[in-house]
Structures are given as structure tokens and as C-alpha cells.
Amino acid sequence: NLILPLPRSALEAAEWGTRYKRQSRVYAMYPETTSLYAATVVDNTTYCKGDDDIVVVEFDGDEEDGIMPQRHVPAMLVTLIPYEMGGDGPTPAPGSTKKRKAEEMAW
């Protein structure tokens, strides 16, 4: 069981956003749901004055009529996929109490 971290503030999300390079593999909360899904970063340079920054992603299997839509997700709802899960991110600490389980997030 791995516990995946999410940013705890807009400031932390902005700092994490510098790690999301184009084509990075991430888990992001699908719009209008409370679930994280695998996605690929398209753009991480969208900044909203006074609000959470936006990460533009393409979700795996989200193709509509042969076109892969680009979804805008608040940066606080995005985390890198760990290496051992096929992603670009670091290995999360197993059982860490400081990190929140993605599947337990209630938005």
C-alpha cells in the first residue's frame, strides 16, 4: 500500500508545479469527481492570480470522438505518479502519517 501526497496549500501546489514537466505522468482529480486518475501533463504554466494554479492534463482513456480533450485541474489536486507505479515521481513513504491517501480524499 502506497500513500500518495497531495499539496496542502496553493503555495505548496505552486512549488510542486515546477516538478511537472510536459509529458510527466501524474495522478489528477478528474473534473466534477472525487477520484484521481492517471494523466499526462500538457501544460503546467497556467497561473491564476489569487487562486490555485492550473495544470492542463490529458487523462488516460478520456478520448472523445477520436480527440483527447485537455482538462484543466487545480494544481492542489495533482501529484506525480511514483517510479514504482510507472511514473516520474519519487517513492512515497509507506504508511507515512503526514501524507494523505488519495483514495480517502473527500472533496
PDB file of N, CA, C and O in Angstrom, residues 12 23 30-31 35 41 44 46-47 52-53 58 71 73 83 92 103:
ATOM      1  N   GLU A  12       2.242  25.479  -1.716  1.00  0.00           N
ATOM      2  CA  GLU A  12       2.913  24.198  -1.918  1.00  0.00           C
ATOM      3  C   GLU A  12       2.600  23.636  -3.309  1.00  0.00           C
ATOM      4  O   GLU A  12       3.472  23.093  -3.977  1.00  0.00           O
ATOM      5  N   GLN A  23       4.679  16.197 -20.471  1.00  0.00           N
ATOM      6  CA  GLN A  23       4.707  14.742 -20.634  1.00  0.00           C
ATOM      7  C   GLN A  23       4.955  13.977 -19.328  1.00  0.00           C
ATOM      8  O   GLN A  23       5.095  12.763 -19.357  1.00  0.00           O
ATOM      9  N   TYR A  30     -10.122  13.950 -11.632  1.00  0.00           N
ATOM     10  CA  TYR A  30     -10.943  14.172 -12.824  1.00  0.00           C
ATOM     11  C   TYR A  30     -12.014  15.206 -12.487  1.00  0.00           C
ATOM     12  O   TYR A  30     -12.623  15.144 -11.412  1.00  0.00           O
ATOM     13  N   PRO A  31     -12.250  16.176 -13.382  1.00  0.00           N
ATOM     14  CA  PRO A  31     -13.231  17.238 -13.099  1.00  0.00           C
ATOM     15  C   PRO A  31     -14.603  16.686 -12.693  1.00  0.00           C
ATOM     16  O   PRO A  31     -15.081  15.701 -13.252  1.00  0.00           O
ATOM     17  N   SER A  35     -12.256  11.461  -7.608  1.00  0.00           N
ATOM     18  CA  SER A  35     -11.315  10.374  -7.895  1.00  0.00           C
ATOM     19  C   SER A  35     -10.100  10.851  -8.664  1.00  0.00           C
ATOM     20  O   SER A  35     -10.207  11.689  -9.562  1.00  0.00           O
ATOM     21  N   VAL A  41       0.796  15.375 -18.289  1.00  0.00           N
ATOM     22  CA  VAL A  41       0.818  16.841 -18.250  1.00  0.00           C
ATOM     23  C   VAL A  41       1.020  17.402 -19.655  1.00  0.00           C
ATOM     24  O   VAL A  41       1.906  16.982 -20.386  1.00  0.00           O
ATOM     25  N   ASN A  44       1.975  23.155 -17.555  1.00  0.00           N
ATOM     26  CA  ASN A  44       1.971  23.461 -16.123  1.00  0.00           C
ATOM     27  C   ASN A  44       2.283  24.935 -15.887  1.00  0.00           C
ATOM     28  O   ASN A  44       2.692  25.313 -14.812  1.00  0.00           O
ATOM     29  N   THR A  46       0.069  27.570 -16.324  1.00  0.00           N
ATOM     30  CA  THR A  46      -1.126  28.393 -16.182  1.00  0.00           C
ATOM     31  C   THR A  46      -1.250  28.848 -14.738  1.00  0.00           C
ATOM     32  O   THR A  46      -1.400  28.031 -13.835  1.00  0.00           O
ATOM     33  N   TYR A  47      -1.164  30.134 -14.528  1.00  0.00           N
ATOM     34  CA  TYR A  47      -1.216  30.684 -13.179  1.00  0.00           C
ATOM     35  C   TYR A  47      -2.436  31.576 -13.042  1.00  0.00           C
ATOM     36  O   TYR A  47      -2.750  32.355 -13.923  1.00  0.00           O
ATOM     37  N   ASP A  52      -5.669  28.937  -6.937  1.00  0.00           N
ATOM     38  CA  ASP A  52      -4.808  27.788  -7.173  1.00  0.00           C
ATOM     39  C   ASP A  52      -4.385  27.771  -8.638  1.00  0.00           C
ATOM     40  O   ASP A  52      -5.186  28.050  -9.529  1.00  0.00           O
ATOM     41  N   ASP A  53      -3.118  27.465  -8.888  1.00  0.00           N
ATOM     42  CA  ASP A  53      -2.645  27.339 -10.256  1.00  0.00           C
ATOM     43  C   ASP A  53      -3.337  26.156 -10.928  1.00  0.00           C
ATOM     44  O   ASP A  53      -3.879  25.280 -10.277  1.00  0.00           O
ATOM     45  N   GLU A  58      -4.052  15.495 -19.970  1.00  0.00           N
ATOM     46  CA  GLU A  58      -4.869  14.590 -20.773  1.00  0.00           C
ATOM     47  C   GLU A  58      -4.976  13.295 -19.975  1.00  0.00           C
ATOM     48  O   GLU A  58      -3.965  12.662 -19.671  1.00  0.00           O
ATOM     49  N   ARG A  71      -7.842  18.755 -20.093  1.00  0.00           N
ATOM     50  CA  ARG A  71      -8.621  19.156 -18.921  1.00  0.00           C
ATOM     51  C   ARG A  71      -7.790  20.053 -18.008  1.00  0.00           C
ATOM     52  O   ARG A  71      -6.616  19.831 -17.817  1.00  0.00           O
ATOM     53  N   VAL A  73      -7.029  21.221 -14.334  1.00  0.00           N
ATOM     54  CA  VAL A  73      -7.179  20.692 -12.980  1.00  0.00           C
ATOM     55  C   VAL A  73      -6.416  21.604 -12.019  1.00  0.00           C
ATOM     56  O   VAL A  73      -5.260  21.954 -12.281  1.00  0.00           O
ATOM     57  N   TYR A  83       7.724   6.299  -9.172  1.00  0.00           N
ATOM     58  CA  TYR A  83       8.508   5.474 -10.103  1.00  0.00           C
ATOM     59  C   TYR A  83       8.000   4.042 -10.166  1.00  0.00           C
ATOM     60  O   TYR A  83       7.825   3.478 -11.237  1.00  0.00           O
ATOM     61  N   PRO A  92       6.841   7.410  -2.517  1.00  0.00           N
ATOM     62  CA  PRO A  92       6.258   7.912  -1.273  1.00  0.00           C
ATOM     63  C   PRO A  92       6.607   6.999  -0.109  1.00  0.00           C
ATOM     64  O   PRO A  92       6.880   5.818  -0.294  1.00  0.00           O
ATOM     65  N   GLU A 103      -7.132   7.871  -2.159  1.00  0.00           N
ATOM     66  CA  GLU A 103      -8.455   7.286  -2.206  1.00  0.00           C
ATOM     67  C   GLU A 103      -9.336   7.703  -1.034  1.00  0.00           C
ATOM     68  O   GLU A 103     -10.535   7.499  -1.056  1.00  0.00           O
TER      69      GLU A 103
END
